[in-house]
Amino acid sequence: MNEKTDPVIGEGHIEQARTNESNVQQFEDGTVEHIAVFSVPLADALAKDKPSPWAGHMWKLYAIMIVVTLNDCMNGYDGSLMSSINAMKPYHDYFNVGMQGGGTGIVFAIYSAGSLSSLPFAASAADRYGRRFGMFIGSFLILIGTIIEASCKQGALGQFMGGRFIIGFGVNIACTSAPTYLVEMAYPSWRGVFGGLYNVVGYYIGAIVCTWTTYGTGHLSTNWSWRIPTIVQCVPSLIVMVSIWFMPESPRWLFTNNKREQGRAVLVKHHGGGDEDSAVVLLECNEIDESINLEIEGSDKRWWDYRGLFNTRGRLYRVFLLMLVSVFSQFIGGSVISYFMPVMLEDIGITGQNQQLLMNALNTVFSFLGGIVGSFMVDRLGRRNLFLWATFLTGLCYIALNIIAWKASATGHVSTGTGYAFIAMIFLYGIFYSFGWTPLQALYPAEILTNEMRAKGMAFQGFMGGVASFINQYATPVALKNIGWKTYTIFLVLHFVQLVVMYLTVVETRGRSIEEIEEIFNDPHPVKRSLQKHEVVVRAGEGVKMEMS
């Protein structure tokens, strides 16, 4: 069979292969297509509605996605902020803190401590008051934390750390609600693209703005060199605070909170283009109703009760995948590169502050480009393939990094060529990681959780990721100082352990509505079930005409 991908059905719902323009036109004119899909009902609805990515209501949806994506800018901004100002002499002089060791580790890690502390509030804000409220209150706390950070007096490291704590607290609340809202609001056939772009564009726009801001202010010899980039970090939060109330509430939150007609109206407007009889909207409403009816039994609305995440085999499997994505990924070496890149560059002879900041900024740009490409491959290649290939390729880069670090330690220096090879491996690591991991870190966890679990599951993921990040960020500078290149070896081993575990457990979620993903976890063999496809005959405007046996 010649399997094809047609944009009318939606990338990710058909076995992936491009059609030429004539085939697409023939399909739109009503000719029959024989295709392989993951979800027959969704393929049927999409063929009936024939959605166009250029329709007016889609552009309104894109604008909503952009505002939501700004919530993730703070993650990227902070990920680059501390590694950048950690290369600035005025910062070290002002707070009397070194580039390595426990003192630096706790300054980095206090952000994660703030994220950990927000666990009881992140889910309840999104579940009780709505996804928009969660994004608003998180952004407000980021603004307060920024003011505290930027107004520090000389030597007031405790105040600086307090600001970072509050920012971490606010970011986790905002970043629990934001991907939850995005996955629940996105059009089904483009959920993968927008979910991927959320983390890529949000994270890397924040990171790029930060690295190039610090590169510019790094030429200053005053305390404004670190104070200006500290102030800039609140700009996305201000935009979110102003814009969020002009956006609709999540339709799935409205359905869950007995506001079905309001939820349906949101879907009709933004998914059906105003068409009350839209097949996609009808399918979504029916699936949401069915999902809610199933979840009501045994569900617990108490904000502090997280037992619902663990009370069935399928839910335990989901939580395990959350841990795999948010916790285990912290220990495959990315933090050594992103947070302590200035230290590594210094170790191979690149000691100038401006040189270090430039390398950091260029690495961010290349990683961003890799992430953009990866986002548009989420539906084409699938979530599982992206995870596995990215983990494998970054592992190969880490082998080279480990060898070069060992050689530098053994000889006390490295040649110019070896030093540039080290930098090249850092850049390649960032590109591969951003291609496969970055688009999926927010999308995949939000997809695999049920509507009733989603906010608490995302908050739990944030908590466990924060624990891992805190340990990692505090322990890594200590390890680099005490055992040097062997730190890379530890991460290298963990890298390939994770690859094996992911191959055995990660399920594919492309080509299905959010509610249909439940079928995967109800099956005795989730991975096998997630890869199963159905061959159907489809006619544009009429839907699925026949399912092949």
Coordinates of N, CA, C and O in Angstrom, one line a residue, residues 316-438:
L316 N -0.7 4.6 37.3 CA 0.7 4.3 37.8 C 1.6 4.4 36.6 O 2.8 4.9 36.7
Y317 N 1.2 3.8 35.5 CA 2.0 3.8 34.3 C 2.2 5.2 33.8 O 3.4 5.6 33.4
R318 N 1.2 6.0 33.8 CA 1.3 7.4 33.4 C 2.3 8.2 34.3 O 3.2 8.9 33.8
V319 N 2.2 7.9 35.6 CA 3.1 8.6 36.6 C 4.6 8.2 36.3 O 5.5 9.0 36.4
F320 N 4.7 6.9 36.0 CA 6.1 6.4 35.7 C 6.7 7.2 34.5 O 7.8 7.6 34.5
L321 N 5.8 7.4 33.4 CA 6.3 8.1 32.3 C 6.6 9.6 32.6 O 7.5 10.2 32.1
L322 N 5.8 10.1 33.5 CA 6.0 11.5 34.0 C 7.4 11.6 34.6 O 8.2 12.5 34.4
M323 N 7.7 10.6 35.4 CA 9.0 10.6 36.1 C 10.2 10.4 35.1 O 11.2 11.0 35.2
L324 N 9.9 9.6 34.1 CA 10.9 9.3 33.1 C 11.3 10.6 32.3 O 12.4 10.9 32.0
V325 N 10.2 11.4 32.0 CA 10.4 12.7 31.3 C 11.0 13.8 32.1 O 11.9 14.5 31.7
S326 N 10.5 13.9 33.3 CA 10.8 15.1 34.1 C 12.0 14.8 35.1 O 12.7 15.8 35.5
V327 N 12.1 13.6 35.6 CA 13.1 13.3 36.6 C 14.4 12.7 36.0 O 15.5 13.2 36.1
F328 N 14.2 11.6 35.3 CA 15.4 10.9 34.8 C 16.1 11.7 33.8 O 17.3 11.6 33.7
S329 N 15.4 12.6 33.1 CA 16.1 13.4 32.1 C 17.0 14.4 32.7 O 17.8 15.0 32.0
Q330 N 16.8 14.7 34.0 CA 17.7 15.7 34.7 C 19.1 15.1 34.9 O 20.0 15.8 35.1
F331 N 19.2 13.7 34.7 CA 20.5 13.1 35.0 C 21.2 12.5 33.8 O 21.8 11.5 33.9
I332 N 20.9 13.1 32.7 CA 21.6 12.6 31.5 C 22.6 13.7 30.9 O 23.1 13.6 29.8
G333 N 22.9 14.7 31.8 CA 24.0 15.6 31.5 C 23.7 17.0 31.0 O 24.6 17.8 30.8
G334 N 22.5 17.3 30.7 CA 22.1 18.6 30.1 C 22.5 19.7 31.1 O 22.9 20.8 30.7
S335 N 22.3 19.5 32.4 CA 22.5 20.5 33.3 C 24.0 20.9 33.4 O 24.3 22.0 33.7
V336 N 24.9 19.9 33.2 CA 26.3 20.2 33.2 C 26.7 21.2 32.2 O 27.5 22.1 32.3
I337 N 26.0 21.1 31.0 CA 26.3 21.9 29.9 C 25.6 23.3 30.0 O 26.2 24.4 29.9
S338 N 24.3 23.3 30.3 CA 23.5 24.5 30.2 C 23.8 25.5 31.4 O 23.9 26.7 31.3
Y339 N 24.0 24.9 32.6 CA 24.2 25.7 33.8 C 25.6 26.0 34.1 O 25.9 27.1 34.7
F340 N 26.5 25.2 33.6 CA 27.9 25.4 34.0 C 28.8 25.4 32.8 O 30.0 25.1 32.8
M341 N 28.3 25.9 31.7 CA 29.1 26.0 30.5 C 30.2 26.9 30.6 O 31.3 26.7 30.1
P342 N 30.1 28.1 31.4 CA 31.3 28.9 31.6 C 32.5 28.2 32.2 O 33.6 28.4 31.9
V343 N 32.1 27.3 33.2 CA 33.2 26.6 33.9 C 33.9 25.6 32.9 O 35.1 25.5 32.9
M344 N 33.1 25.0 32.1 CA 33.7 24.0 31.1 C 34.6 24.7 30.1 O 35.6 24.2 29.7
L345 N 34.1 25.9 29.6 CA 34.9 26.7 28.7 C 36.2 27.1 29.3 O 37.3 27.1 28.7
E346 N 36.1 27.5 30.6 CA 37.4 27.9 31.3 C 38.3 26.8 31.4 O 39.5 26.9 31.3
D347 N 37.8 25.6 31.6 CA 38.6 24.4 31.8 C 39.4 24.1 30.5 O 40.5 23.4 30.6
I348 N 38.9 24.5 29.3 CA 39.6 24.2 28.1 C 40.3 25.4 27.5 O 40.8 25.4 26.4
G349 N 40.4 26.5 28.4 CA 41.2 27.6 28.0 C 40.5 28.8 27.5 O 41.1 29.8 27.1
I350 N 39.2 28.8 27.4 CA 38.4 30.0 27.0 C 38.0 30.7 28.2 O 37.0 30.4 28.9
T351 N 38.8 31.7 28.7 CA 38.7 32.3 30.0 C 38.1 33.7 29.9 O 37.6 34.2 31.0
G352 N 38.1 34.3 28.8 CA 37.6 35.7 28.7 C 36.1 35.7 28.9 O 35.3 34.9 28.4
Q353 N 35.6 36.7 29.7 CA 34.2 36.8 30.0 C 33.3 36.9 28.8 O 32.3 36.3 28.6
N354 N 33.8 37.8 27.9 CA 33.0 38.0 26.6 C 33.0 36.8 25.7 O 32.0 36.5 25.1
Q355 N 34.1 36.1 25.7 CA 34.1 34.8 24.9 C 33.2 33.8 25.5 O 32.5 33.1 24.7
Q356 N 33.1 33.7 26.8 CA 32.2 32.7 27.4 C 30.8 33.1 27.2 O 30.0 32.2 26.8
L357 N 30.5 34.3 27.3 CA 29.1 34.8 27.1 C 28.7 34.6 25.6 O 27.5 34.2 25.3
L358 N 29.6 34.8 24.7 CA 29.3 34.6 23.2 C 29.1 33.2 22.9 O 28.1 32.8 22.2
M359 N 29.9 32.3 23.5 CA 29.7 30.8 23.3 C 28.3 30.4 23.8 O 27.6 29.6 23.2
N360 N 28.0 30.9 25.0 CA 26.7 30.5 25.6 C 25.5 31.0 24.7 O 24.5 30.3 24.5
A361 N 25.7 32.2 24.2 CA 24.6 32.8 23.3 C 24.5 32.0 22.0 O 23.3 31.7 21.6
L362 N 25.6 31.7 21.4 CA 25.5 31.0 20.1 C 25.0 29.6 20.3 O 24.2 29.1 19.5
N363 N 25.3 28.9 21.4 CA 24.8 27.6 21.7 C 23.3 27.6 21.8 O 22.6 26.7 21.4
T364 N 22.8 28.7 22.5 CA 21.3 28.8 22.6 C 20.6 29.0 21.3 O 19.6 28.4 21.0
V365 N 21.2 29.8 20.4 CA 20.6 30.0 19.0 C 20.6 28.7 18.3 O 19.5 28.3 17.7
F366 N 21.6 27.9 18.2 CA 21.7 26.7 17.5 C 20.7 25.7 18.1 O 20.0 24.9 17.4
S367 N 20.6 25.6 19.4 CA 19.6 24.8 20.1 C 18.2 25.1 19.7 O 17.3 24.3 19.5
F368 N 17.9 26.4 19.7 CA 16.6 26.9 19.3 C 16.2 26.5 17.9 O 15.1 26.0 17.7
L369 N 17.1 26.6 16.9 CA 16.8 26.1 15.6 C 16.6 24.6 15.5 O 15.6 24.2 14.8
G370 N 17.3 23.8 16.3 CA 17.1 22.4 16.4 C 15.7 22.1 17.0 O 15.0 21.2 16.5
G371 N 15.3 22.9 18.0 CA 14.0 22.7 18.6 C 12.8 23.1 17.7 O 11.8 22.4 17.7
I372 N 13.0 24.1 16.8 CA 12.0 24.5 15.9 C 11.7 23.4 14.9 O 10.6 23.0 14.6
V373 N 12.8 22.8 14.4 CA 12.7 21.7 13.4 C 12.0 20.5 14.1 O 11.1 19.9 13.6
G374 N 12.4 20.2 15.3 CA 11.9 19.1 16.1 C 10.4 19.3 16.3 O 9.6 18.3 16.3
S375 N 9.9 20.5 16.6 CA 8.5 20.7 16.8 C 7.6 20.4 15.7 O 6.5 19.8 15.8
F376 N 8.1 20.6 14.4 CA 7.4 20.3 13.3 C 7.5 18.8 12.9 O 6.8 18.3 12.0
M377 N 8.4 18.1 13.6 CA 8.5 16.6 13.4 C 7.7 15.8 14.4 O 7.7 14.6 14.3
V378 N 7.1 16.5 15.4 CA 6.5 15.8 16.5 C 5.4 14.9 16.0 O 5.3 13.7 16.3
D379 N 4.5 15.4 15.1 CA 3.5 14.6 14.5 C 4.0 13.7 13.3 O 3.4 12.7 13.0
R380 N 5.0 14.2 12.6 CA 5.5 13.5 11.5 C 6.3 12.2 11.9 O 6.1 11.2 11.3
L381 N 7.1 12.4 12.8 CA 8.0 11.2 13.3 C 7.4 10.5 14.5 O 7.6 9.3 14.7
G382 N 6.6 11.2 15.3 CA 6.0 10.6 16.5 C 6.8 10.9 17.7 O 8.0 11.2 17.7
R383 N 6.1 10.9 18.9 CA 6.7 11.3 20.1 C 7.8 10.2 20.5 O 8.9 10.6 20.9
R384 N 7.5 9.0 20.4 CA 8.4 7.9 20.8 C 9.7 7.9 20.0 O 10.8 7.9 20.6
N385 N 9.6 8.1 18.7 CA 10.8 8.1 17.9 C 11.7 9.3 18.2 O 12.9 9.2 18.3
L386 N 11.1 10.5 18.5 CA 11.9 11.6 18.8 C 12.6 11.4 20.1 O 13.8 11.8 20.3
F387 N 11.9 10.9 21.1 CA 12.5 10.6 22.4 C 13.8 9.7 22.2 O 14.8 9.9 22.8
L388 N 13.5 8.6 21.5 CA 14.6 7.6 21.4 C 15.8 8.1 20.6 O 17.0 7.9 21.0
W389 N 15.5 8.7 19.5 CA 16.7 9.2 18.7 C 17.4 10.3 19.4 O 18.7 10.4 19.3
A390 N 16.7 11.2 20.0 CA 17.4 12.3 20.7 C 18.3 11.8 21.8 O 19.4 12.3 22.0
T391 N 17.8 10.8 22.6 CA 18.5 10.3 23.7 C 19.8 9.5 23.2 O 20.9 9.6 23.8
F392 N 19.6 8.8 22.1 CA 20.7 8.1 21.5 C 21.8 9.0 21.0 O 23.0 8.9 21.2
L393 N 21.4 10.1 20.2 CA 22.4 11.0 19.6 C 23.1 11.8 20.6 O 24.3 12.1 20.5
T394 N 22.3 12.3 21.7 CA 23.0 13.1 22.7 C 24.0 12.2 23.5 O 25.0 12.6 24.0
G395 N 23.6 10.9 23.6 CA 24.6 10.0 24.2 C 25.9 9.8 23.5 O 26.9 9.8 24.1
L396 N 25.8 9.8 22.2 CA 27.0 9.7 21.4 C 27.9 11.0 21.6 O 29.1 10.9 21.7
C397 N 27.2 12.1 21.7 CA 27.9 13.4 21.9 C 28.6 13.3 23.3 O 29.7 13.8 23.5
Y398 N 27.9 12.7 24.2 CA 28.5 12.7 25.6 C 29.7 11.7 25.7 O 30.5 11.9 26.6
I399 N 29.7 10.7 24.8 CA 30.9 9.9 24.8 C 32.1 10.8 24.4 O 33.2 10.7 25.1
A400 N 32.0 11.6 23.4 CA 33.1 12.4 23.0 C 33.4 13.4 24.1 O 34.6 13.7 24.4
L401 N 32.4 14.0 24.7 CA 32.7 15.0 25.8 C 33.4 14.3 26.9 O 34.4 14.9 27.5
N402 N 33.1 13.1 27.2 CA 33.7 12.4 28.3 C 35.2 12.1 28.0 O 36.1 12.3 28.9
I403 N 35.5 11.7 26.8 CA 36.9 11.4 26.4 C 37.7 12.7 26.4 O 38.9 12.6 26.9
I404 N 37.2 13.8 25.9 CA 38.0 15.0 25.9 C 38.2 15.5 27.3 O 39.3 16.0 27.6
A405 N 37.2 15.4 28.2 CA 37.3 15.8 29.6 C 38.4 15.0 30.3 O 39.2 15.5 31.1
W406 N 38.4 13.7 30.0 CA 39.4 12.8 30.6 C 40.8 13.1 30.1 O 41.7 13.2 30.9
K407 N 40.9 13.4 28.8 CA 42.2 13.8 28.3 C 42.7 15.1 28.9 O 43.9 15.2 29.2
A408 N 41.8 16.0 29.0 CA 42.2 17.3 29.6 C 42.7 17.2 31.0 O 43.7 17.8 31.5
S409 N 42.0 16.3 31.8 CA 42.4 16.0 33.2 C 43.7 15.3 33.3 O 44.5 15.6 34.2
A410 N 44.0 14.4 32.4 CA 45.2 13.6 32.4 C 46.4 14.4 32.0 O 47.5 14.2 32.6
T411 N 46.3 15.3 31.1 CA 47.5 16.1 30.6 C 47.6 17.5 31.2 O 48.6 18.1 31.0
G412 N 46.5 17.9 31.8 CA 46.5 19.3 32.3 C 46.2 20.4 31.3 O 46.0 21.5 31.7
H413 N 46.0 20.0 30.0 CA 45.7 21.0 29.0 C 45.1 20.2 27.8 O 45.3 19.0 27.7
V414 N 44.5 21.0 26.9 CA 44.1 20.4 25.6 C 44.6 21.2 24.5 O 44.8 22.4 24.6
S415 N 44.8 20.6 23.3 CA 45.2 21.4 22.2 C 44.0 22.2 21.7 O 42.8 22.0 22.0
T416 N 44.3 23.2 20.8 CA 43.3 24.1 20.3 C 42.2 23.3 19.5 O 41.0 23.5 19.7
G417 N 42.7 22.3 18.7 CA 41.8 21.5 17.9 C 40.9 20.7 18.8 O 39.6 20.6 18.6
T418 N 41.4 20.1 19.9 CA 40.6 19.4 20.8 C 39.6 20.3 21.6 O 38.4 19.9 21.8
G419 N 40.0 21.5 21.9 CA 39.1 22.4 22.5 C 37.9 22.8 21.7 O 36.8 22.8 22.1
Y420 N 38.2 23.0 20.4 CA 37.1 23.3 19.4 C 36.2 22.1 19.2 O 35.0 22.2 19.0
A421 N 36.8 20.9 19.3 CA 36.0 19.7 19.2 C 35.0 19.6 20.4 O 33.9 19.2 20.2
F422 N 35.5 20.0 21.5 CA 34.7 20.0 22.7 C 33.5 20.9 22.6 O 32.4 20.6 22.9
I423 N 33.8 22.1 22.1 CA 32.8 23.1 21.8 C 31.7 22.6 20.8 O 30.5 22.7 21.0
A424 N 32.3 21.9 19.7 CA 31.4 21.4 18.7 C 30.4 20.3 19.3 O 29.2 20.3 18.9
M425 N 31.0 19.5 20.2 CA 30.1 18.5 20.8 C 29.1 19.1 21.7 O 27.9 18.6 21.8
I426 N 29.4 20.2 22.4 CA 28.4 20.9 23.2 C 27.3 21.4 22.3 O 26.1 21.3 22.7
F427 N 27.7 22.0 21.2 CA 26.7 22.6 20.3 C 25.8 21.4 19.7 O 24.6 21.6 19.6
L428 N 26.4 20.3 19.3 CA 25.6 19.2 18.8 C 24.7 18.6 19.8 O 23.6 18.3 19.5
Y429 N 25.2 18.5 21.0 CA 24.4 18.0 22.1 C 23.1 18.9 22.3 O 22.0 18.4 22.4
G430 N 23.3 20.2 22.3 CA 22.2 21.1 22.4 C 21.2 21.0 21.2 O 20.0 21.0 21.4
I431 N 21.7 20.8 20.0 CA 20.8 20.7 18.8 C 20.0 19.4 18.9 O 18.8 19.4 18.7
F432 N 20.7 18.3 19.2 CA 20.0 17.0 19.3 C 19.0 17.0 20.4 O 17.9 16.5 20.3
Y433 N 19.4 17.5 21.6 CA 18.5 17.5 22.7 C 17.2 18.4 22.4 O 16.1 18.0 22.7
S434 N 17.5 19.5 21.8 CA 16.4 20.4 21.5 C 15.5 19.8 20.4 O 14.3 20.1 20.4
F435 N 16.1 19.1 19.5 CA 15.3 18.5 18.4 C 14.3 17.5 19.0 O 13.1 17.4 18.5
G436 N 14.7 16.6 19.9 CA 13.8 15.6 20.4 C 13.2 15.8 21.7 O 12.0 15.5 21.9
W437 N 14.0 16.3 22.7 CA 13.5 16.4 24.0 C 12.7 17.7 24.3 O 11.6 17.6 24.9
T438 N 13.2 18.8 23.9 CA 12.6 20.1 24.3 C 11.1 20.2 23.8 O 10.3 20.6 24.5

